[in-house]
Amino acid sequence: MTPAILWLTGWGMTVSCWQEVRQQIPCALHLAPDYSRVSRPEQFLEVVEQTVRSIAGNELIVVGWSMGGLLALRLAASRPVAGLVLIGTTMRFVREPAERDKGWGAAVLQRMKRLLPKERERVMAQFAEQMLSAKEREQNRLEMEKAGGQWSEQALLAGLDYLASEDCRHAAASLFCPAIVISGTDDLICPLAAGEELANTLPDADFLPLKDCGHMPHVFYPDVVGTAVTRMVKQIARKHGQASFQ
């Protein structure tokens, strides 16, 4: 049986960000929905669900990053998922002041939404800068001027609305599939505390913190993330009594 791996990217980002991780798992059927042209918040999940309908009889492993992690949690709450790998993910992006160590205030997203139509390049460059740790900024591996370049303005605005409204805290507690939660210790967008909270809420999750890592573990530590996804593939194979997926 060939495993299907669903790769769900974050706000404003393209599926090409998975390239170095995906190539480590050549045996899998790789699926990567493109939601860069949606116009309403609810359409993100609709696009994901439509992609999943294209497969049948395959064990589904979902790898979600940031907003894609929220979509992964929401998908797993509505259909059978064999395993989850959640990267830089929080159950609730917008937090009240008492929980600001786990997320952003609603006013930050409102400001981004207000400025996007007039100063798109500036908004996206600032967001891209926040994705990096101090160590990663020195490596300069992220082409910040391209952040969000392939997304329509409507999709970016819809994504901000999705991040402002989605709350997967109750859904996560009911997900009994195995999960691996990967968080950067220097993540300014989905902080380490949010990753710890997620791992503690999921009934069957391992937590993997990455030192000096920001919001993009799969870009700066692709071998670590690839090993985690491969480990999930092998775990599902053992569950089905297979030495490996064929």
Short mmCIF file of C-alpha atoms in Angstrom, two decimals:
data_model
loop_
_atom_site.label_atom_id
_atom_site.label_comp_id
_atom_site.label_asym_id
_atom_site.label_seq_id
_atom_site.Cartn_x
_atom_site.Cartn_y
_atom_site.Cartn_z
CA MET A 1 0.00 0.00 0.00
CA THR A 2 1.35 3.44 -0.95
CA PRO A 3 0.88 6.13 1.71
CA ALA A 4 -0.65 9.44 0.70
CA ILE A 5 0.95 12.49 2.26
CA LEU A 6 -1.01 15.72 2.21
CA TRP A 7 1.22 18.81 2.46
CA LEU A 8 -0.57 21.91 3.74
CA THR A 9 1.41 25.11 3.56
CA GLY A 10 1.10 28.31 5.56
CA TRP A 11 -0.39 31.74 4.88
CA GLY A 12 1.07 33.38 1.79
CA MET A 13 3.48 30.53 1.09
CA THR A 14 3.79 28.15 -1.87
CA VAL A 15 4.02 24.36 -2.02
CA SER A 16 7.63 24.65 -3.20
CA CYS A 17 8.64 25.20 0.44
CA TRP A 18 8.22 21.42 0.97
CA GLN A 19 10.63 20.39 -1.77
CA GLU A 20 13.64 19.40 0.36
CA VAL A 21 11.47 17.38 2.74
CA ARG A 22 9.32 15.69 0.11
CA GLN A 23 12.28 14.37 -1.85
CA GLN A 24 13.30 12.33 1.20
CA ILE A 25 10.10 10.25 0.90
CA PRO A 26 9.97 9.13 -2.74
CA CYS A 27 7.72 6.14 -2.05
CA ALA A 28 4.69 8.24 -1.12
CA LEU A 29 1.84 9.72 -3.12
CA HIS A 30 2.31 13.45 -2.55
CA LEU A 31 -0.66 15.82 -2.56
CA ALA A 32 -0.37 19.59 -2.14
CA PRO A 33 -3.54 21.64 -2.56
CA ASP A 34 -3.21 25.17 -3.88
CA TYR A 35 -5.43 27.60 -2.02
CA SER A 36 -3.73 30.74 -3.27
CA ARG A 37 -6.84 31.84 -5.19
CA VAL A 38 -9.60 31.38 -2.63
CA SER A 39 -11.82 34.33 -1.80
CA ARG A 40 -13.49 33.30 1.46
CA PRO A 41 -12.11 31.82 4.72
CA GLU A 42 -14.22 28.67 4.49
CA GLN A 43 -12.80 27.86 1.05
CA PHE A 44 -9.41 26.86 2.47
CA LEU A 45 -10.84 23.72 4.02
CA GLU A 46 -13.03 23.12 0.96
CA VAL A 47 -9.95 23.07 -1.28
CA VAL A 48 -8.19 20.68 1.11
CA GLU A 49 -11.19 18.35 1.28
CA GLN A 50 -11.53 18.37 -2.51
CA THR A 51 -7.89 17.28 -2.83
CA VAL A 52 -8.39 14.43 -0.37
CA ARG A 53 -11.39 13.16 -2.33
CA SER A 54 -9.05 12.39 -5.22
CA ILE A 55 -7.53 9.45 -3.34
CA ALA A 56 -9.13 6.23 -2.18
CA GLY A 57 -7.75 3.27 -0.27
CA ASN A 58 -4.58 5.04 0.83
CA GLU A 59 -3.60 5.69 4.41
CA LEU A 60 -3.49 9.48 4.75
CA ILE A 61 -0.73 11.30 6.61
CA VAL A 62 -1.20 15.06 6.87
CA VAL A 63 1.76 17.41 7.22
CA GLY A 64 0.62 20.91 8.13
CA TRP A 65 2.62 24.06 8.68
CA SER A 66 1.27 27.14 10.48
CA MET A 67 -2.15 27.90 8.95
CA GLY A 68 -1.82 24.54 7.22
CA GLY A 69 -1.51 22.96 10.66
CA LEU A 70 -4.86 24.43 11.64
CA LEU A 71 -6.35 23.05 8.43
CA ALA A 72 -4.79 19.66 9.22
CA LEU A 73 -6.42 19.61 12.65
CA ARG A 74 -9.78 20.62 11.19
CA LEU A 75 -9.53 17.97 8.46
CA ALA A 76 -8.59 15.24 10.95
CA ALA A 77 -11.65 16.14 13.02
CA SER A 78 -13.93 15.41 10.06
CA ARG A 79 -12.39 12.35 8.38
CA PRO A 80 -10.04 9.44 9.21
CA VAL A 81 -6.37 10.44 9.23
CA ALA A 82 -3.63 7.90 9.92
CA GLY A 83 -1.11 10.40 11.28
CA LEU A 84 -0.31 14.08 11.70
CA VAL A 85 2.96 15.99 11.50
CA LEU A 86 2.32 19.56 12.66
CA ILE A 87 5.01 22.20 12.14
CA GLY A 88 4.92 25.65 13.71
CA THR A 89 1.28 25.05 14.55
CA THR A 90 -1.07 26.48 17.14
CA MET A 91 -4.62 25.44 17.96
CA ARG A 92 -5.73 29.09 18.14
CA PHE A 93 -3.71 31.81 16.42
CA VAL A 94 -5.39 34.81 18.05
CA ARG A 95 -5.01 34.94 21.84
CA GLU A 96 -6.21 37.16 24.65
CA PRO A 97 -3.58 39.20 26.56
CA ALA A 98 -3.21 36.53 29.26
CA GLU A 99 -2.18 34.00 26.59
CA ARG A 100 -0.01 36.26 24.44
CA ASP A 101 2.92 33.86 24.90
CA LYS A 102 0.94 31.42 22.69
CA GLY A 103 -0.17 33.73 19.89
CA TRP A 104 -0.91 37.18 18.49
CA GLY A 105 -3.49 39.76 19.41
CA ALA A 106 -6.41 40.28 17.05
CA ALA A 107 -5.30 43.87 16.41
CA VAL A 108 -2.13 42.66 14.64
CA LEU A 109 -4.12 40.76 12.02
CA GLN A 110 -6.57 43.64 11.67
CA ARG A 111 -3.69 46.00 10.92
CA MET A 112 -2.23 43.60 8.35
CA LYS A 113 -5.63 43.31 6.70
CA ARG A 114 -6.01 47.10 6.58
CA LEU A 115 -2.54 47.67 5.09
CA LEU A 116 -2.43 44.79 2.57
CA PRO A 117 -4.36 46.49 -0.25
CA LYS A 118 -2.13 49.58 -0.05
CA GLU A 119 1.27 48.23 1.08
CA ARG A 120 1.31 44.59 0.16
CA GLU A 121 5.08 44.25 -0.34
CA ARG A 122 5.83 45.88 3.00
CA VAL A 123 3.33 43.71 4.90
CA MET A 124 4.63 40.50 3.36
CA ALA A 125 8.29 41.46 3.87
CA GLN A 126 7.65 42.20 7.55
CA PHE A 127 5.82 38.91 7.99
CA ALA A 128 8.62 37.01 6.25
CA GLU A 129 11.18 38.69 8.50
CA GLN A 130 9.28 37.53 11.58
CA MET A 131 9.45 33.94 10.37
CA LEU A 132 13.21 33.86 10.90
CA SER A 133 15.27 33.46 14.05
CA ALA A 134 18.32 35.67 14.51
CA LYS A 135 20.54 32.77 13.43
CA GLU A 136 18.47 32.17 10.30
CA ARG A 137 18.59 35.83 9.27
CA GLU A 138 22.35 35.47 9.04
CA GLN A 139 21.93 32.52 6.65
CA ASN A 140 19.64 34.62 4.43
CA ARG A 141 18.03 31.57 2.79
CA LEU A 142 14.55 33.06 2.45
CA GLU A 143 13.78 35.28 -0.53
CA MET A 144 11.57 37.66 1.40
CA GLU A 145 10.55 39.78 -1.56
CA LYS A 146 8.75 36.73 -3.01
CA ALA A 147 6.69 36.01 0.10
CA GLY A 148 3.03 35.90 -0.85
CA GLY A 149 3.80 36.69 -4.47
CA GLN A 150 1.69 33.87 -5.89
CA TRP A 151 -1.33 34.49 -3.68
CA SER A 152 -4.13 36.74 -4.80
CA GLU A 153 -4.97 39.68 -2.58
CA GLN A 154 -8.36 38.11 -1.88
CA ALA A 155 -6.69 34.88 -0.72
CA LEU A 156 -4.32 36.73 1.60
CA LEU A 157 -7.20 38.67 3.14
CA ALA A 158 -9.30 35.50 3.45
CA GLY A 159 -6.34 33.80 5.13
CA LEU A 160 -6.11 36.55 7.73
CA ASP A 161 -9.83 36.12 8.41
CA TYR A 162 -9.33 32.37 8.75
CA LEU A 163 -6.46 32.83 11.20
CA ALA A 164 -8.53 35.31 13.20
CA SER A 165 -11.53 33.00 13.55
CA GLU A 166 -10.28 29.39 13.62
CA ASP A 167 -10.15 27.63 16.99
CA CYS A 168 -9.14 23.96 17.05
CA ARG A 169 -8.68 23.55 20.79
CA HIS A 170 -11.72 21.31 21.24
CA ALA A 171 -11.09 19.44 17.99
CA ALA A 172 -7.48 18.62 18.92
CA ALA A 173 -8.46 16.97 22.18
CA SER A 174 -10.60 14.45 20.27
CA LEU A 175 -7.95 13.36 17.74
CA PHE A 176 -6.50 9.96 18.65
CA CYS A 177 -4.25 9.42 15.62
CA PRO A 178 -0.48 9.56 16.27
CA ALA A 179 1.03 13.01 15.89
CA ILE A 180 4.41 14.71 15.88
CA VAL A 181 4.51 18.40 16.80
CA ILE A 182 7.60 20.33 15.66
CA SER A 183 8.25 23.85 16.99
CA GLY A 184 11.12 26.28 16.79
CA THR A 185 12.34 27.68 20.10
CA ASP A 186 12.57 31.15 18.46
CA ASP A 187 9.28 31.06 16.56
CA LEU A 188 7.66 34.52 16.79
CA ILE A 189 4.53 33.60 14.83
CA CYS A 190 3.40 30.34 16.47
CA PRO A 191 5.46 30.42 19.67
CA LEU A 192 7.05 27.42 21.34
CA ALA A 193 4.45 27.58 24.13
CA ALA A 194 1.69 27.10 21.53
CA GLY A 195 3.44 24.01 20.20
CA GLU A 196 3.82 22.60 23.71
CA GLU A 197 0.15 23.27 24.38
CA LEU A 198 -0.82 21.49 21.16
CA ALA A 199 1.35 18.46 21.93
CA ASN A 200 -0.10 18.25 25.44
CA THR A 201 -3.68 18.49 24.13
CA LEU A 202 -3.42 15.84 21.42
CA PRO A 203 -3.96 12.41 23.02
CA ASP A 204 -1.06 10.70 21.19
CA ALA A 205 1.61 13.26 20.30
CA ASP A 206 5.38 13.59 20.52
CA PHE A 207 6.89 17.07 20.84
CA LEU A 208 10.05 18.04 18.98
CA PRO A 209 11.49 21.50 19.79
CA LEU A 210 14.27 22.81 17.54
CA LYS A 211 16.81 25.16 19.11
CA ASP A 212 17.52 28.51 17.42
CA CYS A 213 14.77 27.75 14.90
CA GLY A 214 12.09 30.21 13.84
CA HIS A 215 8.82 29.56 12.04
CA MET A 216 10.22 27.51 9.14
CA PRO A 217 11.74 24.25 10.43
CA HIS A 218 11.14 22.48 7.11
CA VAL A 219 13.19 25.11 5.26
CA PHE A 220 16.12 25.44 7.65
CA TYR A 221 16.09 21.91 9.11
CA PRO A 222 14.67 19.79 6.25
CA ASP A 223 16.54 16.65 7.35
CA VAL A 224 15.01 16.81 10.82
CA VAL A 225 11.52 17.32 9.45
CA GLY A 226 12.04 14.66 6.79
CA THR A 227 13.11 12.19 9.46
CA ALA A 228 9.97 12.97 11.45
CA VAL A 229 7.68 12.43 8.46
CA THR A 230 9.51 9.22 7.53
CA ARG A 231 9.12 8.04 11.11
CA MET A 232 5.36 8.62 10.85
CA VAL A 233 5.22 6.70 7.56
CA LYS A 234 7.04 3.75 9.17
CA GLN A 235 4.83 3.90 12.25
CA ILE A 236 1.70 3.61 10.09
CA ALA A 237 3.31 0.76 8.13
CA ARG A 238 4.01 -1.18 11.34
CA LYS A 239 0.42 -0.68 12.40
CA HIS A 240 -0.64 -2.48 9.22
CA GLY A 241 1.91 -5.24 9.69
CA GLN A 242 4.12 -4.12 6.81
CA ALA A 243 7.87 -3.80 6.87
CA SER A 244 7.42 -0.75 4.67
CA PHE A 245 4.89 0.69 2.32
CA GLN A 246 5.09 -0.62 -1.22
#
